[in-house]
Amino acid sequence: LFSFNRKKMNLKSERRGIHVDQSELLCKKGCGYYGNPAWQGFCSKCWREEYHKARQKQIQEDWELAERLQREEEEAYASSQSTQGAQSLTFSKFEEKKTNEKTRKVTTVKKFFTASSRAGAKKEIQEAKAPSPSINRQASIETDRVSKEFIEFLKTYHKPGQDIYKQCKLFLDTMNHKRDLSIEEQSECAQDFYQNVADKLQTRWKVPPEKVEKAMDQIEKYIMTRQYKYVFCPETTDDEKKDLAVQKRIRALHWVTPQMLCVPVNEEIPEVSDMVVKAITDIIEMDSKRVPRDKLACITKCSKHIFNAIKVTKNEPASADDFLPTLIYIVLKGNPPRLQSNIQYITRFCNPSRLMTGEDGYYFTNLCCAVAFIEKLDAQSLNLSQEDFDRFMTGQTSPKKQESDSFSPDVCLGVKQMCKSLDLLSQLNERQERIVSEAKKLEKDLIDWTDGITKEVEEIVEKYPLEIKPKSQALAAIDSENVENDKLPPPLQPQVYAG
């Protein structure tokens, strides 16, 4: 759906921006709902139809395969009556062929035979009898809070509320015993559950449409809060690998500026700058939520901040062509954690009606579109030469900063001073690098000088060895031998002249 070739991007001559026709965001089957890359461009409804068609087709092919294998087995058994040796050879070839054909997997019906095999059935029965550790484990504080809120909410529905609670408990028990299923099969179970409960609310329990939507939101919140740790970024998928790849890609694109994406947002305006920060905060906060609907709410709040920032900048309502480049810029600047895992989690376990219509579905489809564009971002889409793009990506250089002389007259002094400060910091950084380099060189010279002096001293000592003579006897005092020194007269005293 989001191939982003040059024709679809529709880059304009005077403003080389990013343009995606709104029709490309819709289901490619033409039903009018929003499509999704995870559903191969279909909406949730059309994707389920295509999924069931493919599954029925595969079931028919598997039945034909089973019948053909049965016929071959009967023919092999009949022909084996003649010779015992021929029987062993034929049966071994048949077994090899049968094994090879049974290993053929189709993603739409993966584990079809495994789930219905005897061993699988016995295992499921044993697991159903044994209490699940997750059920006996004490629920977390958040789970307890959500459970109490759900029960209080269902009290307003009276008898239908009791049936809804029973259906939810039954679904959770079923999911606890199906941990070995693939994440796609667990997603299919959740989507079937949403559809069945919604149908019962409308047909059997005659609940008004506005109350049906509220009930479905609470049901999703209750069951997904309990299932979150098992179905978000499971180890059986490559979601974590995709997260790391997207995160690495965004880090490599840290040099992309709003001007390259033609983002109509002026962050020099304090109000706009605050909205950009709030948008980044919302898209990052998405990872902290457990419920798909809450994650969608974060995307919606982020998108509304973007629209408000564009409106304040342009002093007019924002268009779709303005929104998508700005959303791409916000994603690049924020680098949200586990972005692909969150998108996959919403796609798999969110109430499908929210993704098919409404502002939540529109903003989520645009987010998928933005991530797909980031993964395919190249030099031409940024109006750069391939050489410059490669140098920027490898970190050899960075885009030149705007010189202070090239500012328009209406630019405030604060922005000019900021650019001068950035240039000064850049120069200081270069000087610091030179000082560190010279200091390392001086350290090396000092070490070499010390080693040289030590070597020279050792050579001199070795050439001219130092001879130390014994100390001579100390000289005695002059009067040391005068034994009659005690009889000497006293020293002369000065005489005072009287006159």
PDB file of C-alpha atoms in Angstrom, residues 45-196:
ATOM      1  CA  LYS A  45     -12.980  -6.468   7.381  1.00  0.00           C
ATOM      2  CA  CYS A  46     -11.663  -7.171   3.870  1.00  0.00           C
ATOM      3  CA  TRP A  47      -8.507  -8.728   5.252  1.00  0.00           C
ATOM      4  CA  ARG A  48     -10.510 -11.199   7.322  1.00  0.00           C
ATOM      5  CA  GLU A  49     -12.537 -12.092   4.242  1.00  0.00           C
ATOM      6  CA  GLU A  50      -9.389 -12.665   2.212  1.00  0.00           C
ATOM      7  CA  TYR A  51      -7.878 -14.583   5.115  1.00  0.00           C
ATOM      8  CA  HIS A  52     -10.872 -16.907   5.367  1.00  0.00           C
ATOM      9  CA  LYS A  53     -10.920 -17.438   1.603  1.00  0.00           C
ATOM     10  CA  ALA A  54      -7.247 -18.392   1.646  1.00  0.00           C
ATOM     11  CA  ARG A  55      -7.812 -20.662   4.637  1.00  0.00           C
ATOM     12  CA  GLN A  56     -10.774 -22.406   3.006  1.00  0.00           C
ATOM     13  CA  LYS A  57      -8.754 -22.856  -0.159  1.00  0.00           C
ATOM     14  CA  GLN A  58      -5.897 -24.339   1.819  1.00  0.00           C
ATOM     15  CA  ILE A  59      -8.276 -26.626   3.711  1.00  0.00           C
ATOM     16  CA  GLN A  60      -9.631 -27.898   0.388  1.00  0.00           C
ATOM     17  CA  GLU A  61      -6.106 -28.480  -0.880  1.00  0.00           C
ATOM     18  CA  ASP A  62      -5.225 -30.345   2.306  1.00  0.00           C
ATOM     19  CA  TRP A  63      -8.296 -32.563   1.958  1.00  0.00           C
ATOM     20  CA  GLU A  64      -7.333 -33.352  -1.626  1.00  0.00           C
ATOM     21  CA  LEU A  65      -3.805 -34.097  -0.453  1.00  0.00           C
ATOM     22  CA  ALA A  66      -5.109 -36.409   2.266  1.00  0.00           C
ATOM     23  CA  GLU A  67      -7.337 -38.268  -0.202  1.00  0.00           C
ATOM     24  CA  ARG A  68      -4.470 -38.643  -2.665  1.00  0.00           C
ATOM     25  CA  LEU A  69      -2.179 -39.922   0.078  1.00  0.00           C
ATOM     26  CA  GLN A  70      -4.869 -42.389   1.124  1.00  0.00           C
ATOM     27  CA  ARG A  71      -5.207 -43.695  -2.425  1.00  0.00           C
ATOM     28  CA  GLU A  72      -1.454 -44.026  -2.796  1.00  0.00           C
ATOM     29  CA  GLU A  73      -1.298 -45.870   0.515  1.00  0.00           C
ATOM     30  CA  GLU A  74      -3.993 -48.322  -0.580  1.00  0.00           C
ATOM     31  CA  GLU A  75      -2.284 -48.873  -3.926  1.00  0.00           C
ATOM     32  CA  ALA A  76       1.058 -49.388  -2.201  1.00  0.00           C
ATOM     33  CA  TYR A  77      -0.495 -51.866   0.225  1.00  0.00           C
ATOM     34  CA  ALA A  78      -2.179 -53.793  -2.618  1.00  0.00           C
ATOM     35  CA  SER A  79       1.014 -53.992  -4.637  1.00  0.00           C
ATOM     36  CA  SER A  80       2.989 -55.071  -1.574  1.00  0.00           C
ATOM     37  CA  GLN A  81       1.131 -58.398  -1.414  1.00  0.00           C
ATOM     38  CA  SER A  82       3.254 -59.808  -4.260  1.00  0.00           C
ATOM     39  CA  THR A  83       6.720 -59.441  -2.796  1.00  0.00           C
ATOM     40  CA  GLN A  84       7.804 -58.487   0.701  1.00  0.00           C
ATOM     41  CA  GLY A  85      10.904 -56.704  -0.560  1.00  0.00           C
ATOM     42  CA  ALA A  86       8.887 -54.562  -2.935  1.00  0.00           C
ATOM     43  CA  GLN A  87       6.590 -53.708  -0.037  1.00  0.00           C
ATOM     44  CA  SER A  88       9.391 -52.323   2.101  1.00  0.00           C
ATOM     45  CA  LEU A  89      10.785 -50.268  -0.757  1.00  0.00           C
ATOM     46  CA  THR A  90       7.419 -48.908  -1.852  1.00  0.00           C
ATOM     47  CA  PHE A  91       6.287 -48.117   1.673  1.00  0.00           C
ATOM     48  CA  SER A  92       9.551 -46.343   2.502  1.00  0.00           C
ATOM     49  CA  LYS A  93       9.249 -44.208  -0.631  1.00  0.00           C
ATOM     50  CA  PHE A  94       5.619 -43.524   0.195  1.00  0.00           C
ATOM     51  CA  GLU A  95       6.480 -42.517   3.742  1.00  0.00           C
ATOM     52  CA  GLU A  96       9.211 -40.180   2.489  1.00  0.00           C
ATOM     53  CA  LYS A  97       6.843 -38.550   0.005  1.00  0.00           C
ATOM     54  CA  LYS A  98       4.122 -38.269   2.611  1.00  0.00           C
ATOM     55  CA  THR A  99       6.503 -36.629   5.084  1.00  0.00           C
ATOM     56  CA  ASN A 100       7.771 -34.132   2.527  1.00  0.00           C
ATOM     57  CA  GLU A 101       4.288 -33.064   1.495  1.00  0.00           C
ATOM     58  CA  LYS A 102       3.081 -32.689   5.055  1.00  0.00           C
ATOM     59  CA  THR A 103       5.938 -30.342   5.889  1.00  0.00           C
ATOM     60  CA  ARG A 104       4.657 -27.844   3.346  1.00  0.00           C
ATOM     61  CA  LYS A 105       3.428 -24.851   5.323  1.00  0.00           C
ATOM     62  CA  VAL A 106       1.164 -21.983   4.334  1.00  0.00           C
ATOM     63  CA  THR A 107       1.246 -18.984   6.658  1.00  0.00           C
ATOM     64  CA  THR A 108      -2.508 -18.419   6.588  1.00  0.00           C
ATOM     65  CA  VAL A 109      -3.208 -21.882   8.027  1.00  0.00           C
ATOM     66  CA  LYS A 110      -0.028 -22.509   9.976  1.00  0.00           C
ATOM     67  CA  LYS A 111      -0.346 -25.266  12.556  1.00  0.00           C
ATOM     68  CA  PHE A 112      -3.679 -26.347  11.055  1.00  0.00           C
ATOM     69  CA  PHE A 113      -2.970 -30.055  11.399  1.00  0.00           C
ATOM     70  CA  THR A 114      -0.947 -29.605  14.600  1.00  0.00           C
ATOM     71  CA  ALA A 115      -3.904 -28.090  16.446  1.00  0.00           C
ATOM     72  CA  SER A 116      -6.178 -30.961  15.399  1.00  0.00           C
ATOM     73  CA  SER A 117      -3.742 -33.838  15.937  1.00  0.00           C
ATOM     74  CA  ARG A 118      -4.229 -36.366  18.688  1.00  0.00           C
ATOM     75  CA  ALA A 119      -1.095 -35.336  20.516  1.00  0.00           C
ATOM     76  CA  GLY A 120      -2.149 -31.710  20.374  1.00  0.00           C
ATOM     77  CA  ALA A 121      -5.655 -32.595  21.572  1.00  0.00           C
ATOM     78  CA  LYS A 122      -4.309 -34.620  24.481  1.00  0.00           C
ATOM     79  CA  LYS A 123      -1.929 -31.834  25.396  1.00  0.00           C
ATOM     80  CA  GLU A 124      -4.757 -29.297  25.314  1.00  0.00           C
ATOM     81  CA  ILE A 125      -6.925 -31.516  27.545  1.00  0.00           C
ATOM     82  CA  GLN A 126      -4.097 -31.908  30.050  1.00  0.00           C
ATOM     83  CA  GLU A 127      -3.468 -28.171  30.068  1.00  0.00           C
ATOM     84  CA  ALA A 128      -7.190 -27.548  30.570  1.00  0.00           C
ATOM     85  CA  LYS A 129      -7.217 -29.800  33.621  1.00  0.00           C
ATOM     86  CA  ALA A 130      -4.054 -28.356  35.127  1.00  0.00           C
ATOM     87  CA  PRO A 131      -4.426 -24.894  36.666  1.00  0.00           C
ATOM     88  CA  SER A 132      -2.553 -22.210  34.784  1.00  0.00           C
ATOM     89  CA  PRO A 133       0.229 -20.484  36.755  1.00  0.00           C
ATOM     90  CA  SER A 134      -0.952 -17.131  35.400  1.00  0.00           C
ATOM     91  CA  ILE A 135      -4.420 -17.699  36.927  1.00  0.00           C
ATOM     92  CA  ASN A 136      -3.100 -18.708  40.350  1.00  0.00           C
ATOM     93  CA  ARG A 137      -0.563 -15.893  40.373  1.00  0.00           C
ATOM     94  CA  GLN A 138      -1.604 -12.850  42.348  1.00  0.00           C
ATOM     95  CA  ALA A 139      -2.769 -10.138  39.972  1.00  0.00           C
ATOM     96  CA  SER A 140      -0.868  -6.920  39.763  1.00  0.00           C
ATOM     97  CA  ILE A 141      -2.170  -3.668  41.172  1.00  0.00           C
ATOM     98  CA  GLU A 142      -3.070  -2.368  37.735  1.00  0.00           C
ATOM     99  CA  THR A 143      -4.887  -5.583  36.836  1.00  0.00           C
ATOM    100  CA  ASP A 144      -6.906  -5.418  40.052  1.00  0.00           C
ATOM    101  CA  ARG A 145      -7.815  -1.807  39.379  1.00  0.00           C
ATOM    102  CA  VAL A 146      -8.907  -2.537  35.812  1.00  0.00           C
ATOM    103  CA  SER A 147     -10.931  -5.549  36.962  1.00  0.00           C
ATOM    104  CA  LYS A 148     -12.776  -3.506  39.582  1.00  0.00           C
ATOM    105  CA  GLU A 149     -13.495  -0.744  37.071  1.00  0.00           C
ATOM    106  CA  PHE A 150     -14.779  -3.312  34.572  1.00  0.00           C
ATOM    107  CA  ILE A 151     -17.129  -4.908  37.108  1.00  0.00           C
ATOM    108  CA  GLU A 152     -18.453  -1.507  38.164  1.00  0.00           C
ATOM    109  CA  PHE A 153     -19.019  -0.582  34.542  1.00  0.00           C
ATOM    110  CA  LEU A 154     -20.915  -3.809  33.791  1.00  0.00           C
ATOM    111  CA  LYS A 155     -23.310  -3.171  36.678  1.00  0.00           C
ATOM    112  CA  THR A 156     -24.991  -0.485  34.552  1.00  0.00           C
ATOM    113  CA  TYR A 157     -25.817  -3.144  31.927  1.00  0.00           C
ATOM    114  CA  HIS A 158     -27.627  -5.429  34.424  1.00  0.00           C
ATOM    115  CA  LYS A 159     -28.278  -8.872  32.870  1.00  0.00           C
ATOM    116  CA  PRO A 160     -26.202  -8.294  29.686  1.00  0.00           C
ATOM    117  CA  GLY A 161     -23.337  -7.194  31.927  1.00  0.00           C
ATOM    118  CA  GLN A 162     -23.242 -10.592  33.653  1.00  0.00           C
ATOM    119  CA  ASP A 163     -23.182 -12.384  30.307  1.00  0.00           C
ATOM    120  CA  ILE A 164     -20.410 -10.090  29.050  1.00  0.00           C
ATOM    121  CA  TYR A 165     -18.309 -10.841  32.111  1.00  0.00           C
ATOM    122  CA  LYS A 166     -18.795 -14.591  31.643  1.00  0.00           C
ATOM    123  CA  GLN A 167     -17.808 -14.323  27.980  1.00  0.00           C
ATOM    124  CA  CYS A 168     -14.662 -12.381  28.894  1.00  0.00           C
ATOM    125  CA  LYS A 169     -13.628 -14.876  31.571  1.00  0.00           C
ATOM    126  CA  LEU A 170     -14.192 -17.750  29.156  1.00  0.00           C
ATOM    127  CA  PHE A 171     -12.088 -16.001  26.506  1.00  0.00           C
ATOM    128  CA  LEU A 172      -9.230 -15.390  28.979  1.00  0.00           C
ATOM    129  CA  ASP A 173      -9.282 -19.034  30.078  1.00  0.00           C
ATOM    130  CA  THR A 174      -9.204 -20.122  26.443  1.00  0.00           C
ATOM    131  CA  MET A 175      -6.271 -17.843  25.669  1.00  0.00           C
ATOM    132  CA  ASN A 176      -4.368 -19.137  28.700  1.00  0.00           C
ATOM    133  CA  HIS A 177      -4.571 -22.631  27.235  1.00  0.00           C
ATOM    134  CA  LYS A 178      -3.477 -21.505  23.750  1.00  0.00           C
ATOM    135  CA  ARG A 179      -0.085 -20.044  24.522  1.00  0.00           C
ATOM    136  CA  ASP A 180       1.515 -22.401  22.006  1.00  0.00           C
ATOM    137  CA  LEU A 181      -0.437 -20.880  19.110  1.00  0.00           C
ATOM    138  CA  SER A 182       1.235 -18.364  16.837  1.00  0.00           C
ATOM    139  CA  ILE A 183       0.626 -14.682  17.466  1.00  0.00           C
ATOM    140  CA  GLU A 184      -1.417 -14.486  14.244  1.00  0.00           C
ATOM    141  CA  GLU A 185      -3.744 -17.216  15.486  1.00  0.00           C
ATOM    142  CA  GLN A 186      -4.094 -15.521  18.879  1.00  0.00           C
ATOM    143  CA  SER A 187      -4.882 -12.280  17.077  1.00  0.00           C
ATOM    144  CA  GLU A 188      -7.526 -14.073  15.036  1.00  0.00           C
ATOM    145  CA  CYS A 189      -9.097 -15.407  18.246  1.00  0.00           C
ATOM    146  CA  ALA A 190      -9.206 -11.901  19.719  1.00  0.00           C
ATOM    147  CA  GLN A 191     -10.747 -10.422  16.568  1.00  0.00           C
ATOM    148  CA  ASP A 192     -13.381 -13.179  16.473  1.00  0.00           C
ATOM    149  CA  PHE A 193     -14.171 -12.507  20.127  1.00  0.00           C
ATOM    150  CA  TYR A 194     -14.616  -8.766  19.481  1.00  0.00           C
ATOM    151  CA  GLN A 195     -16.932  -9.485  16.564  1.00  0.00           C
ATOM    152  CA  ASN A 196     -19.031 -12.037  18.434  1.00  0.00           C
TER     153      ASN A 196
END
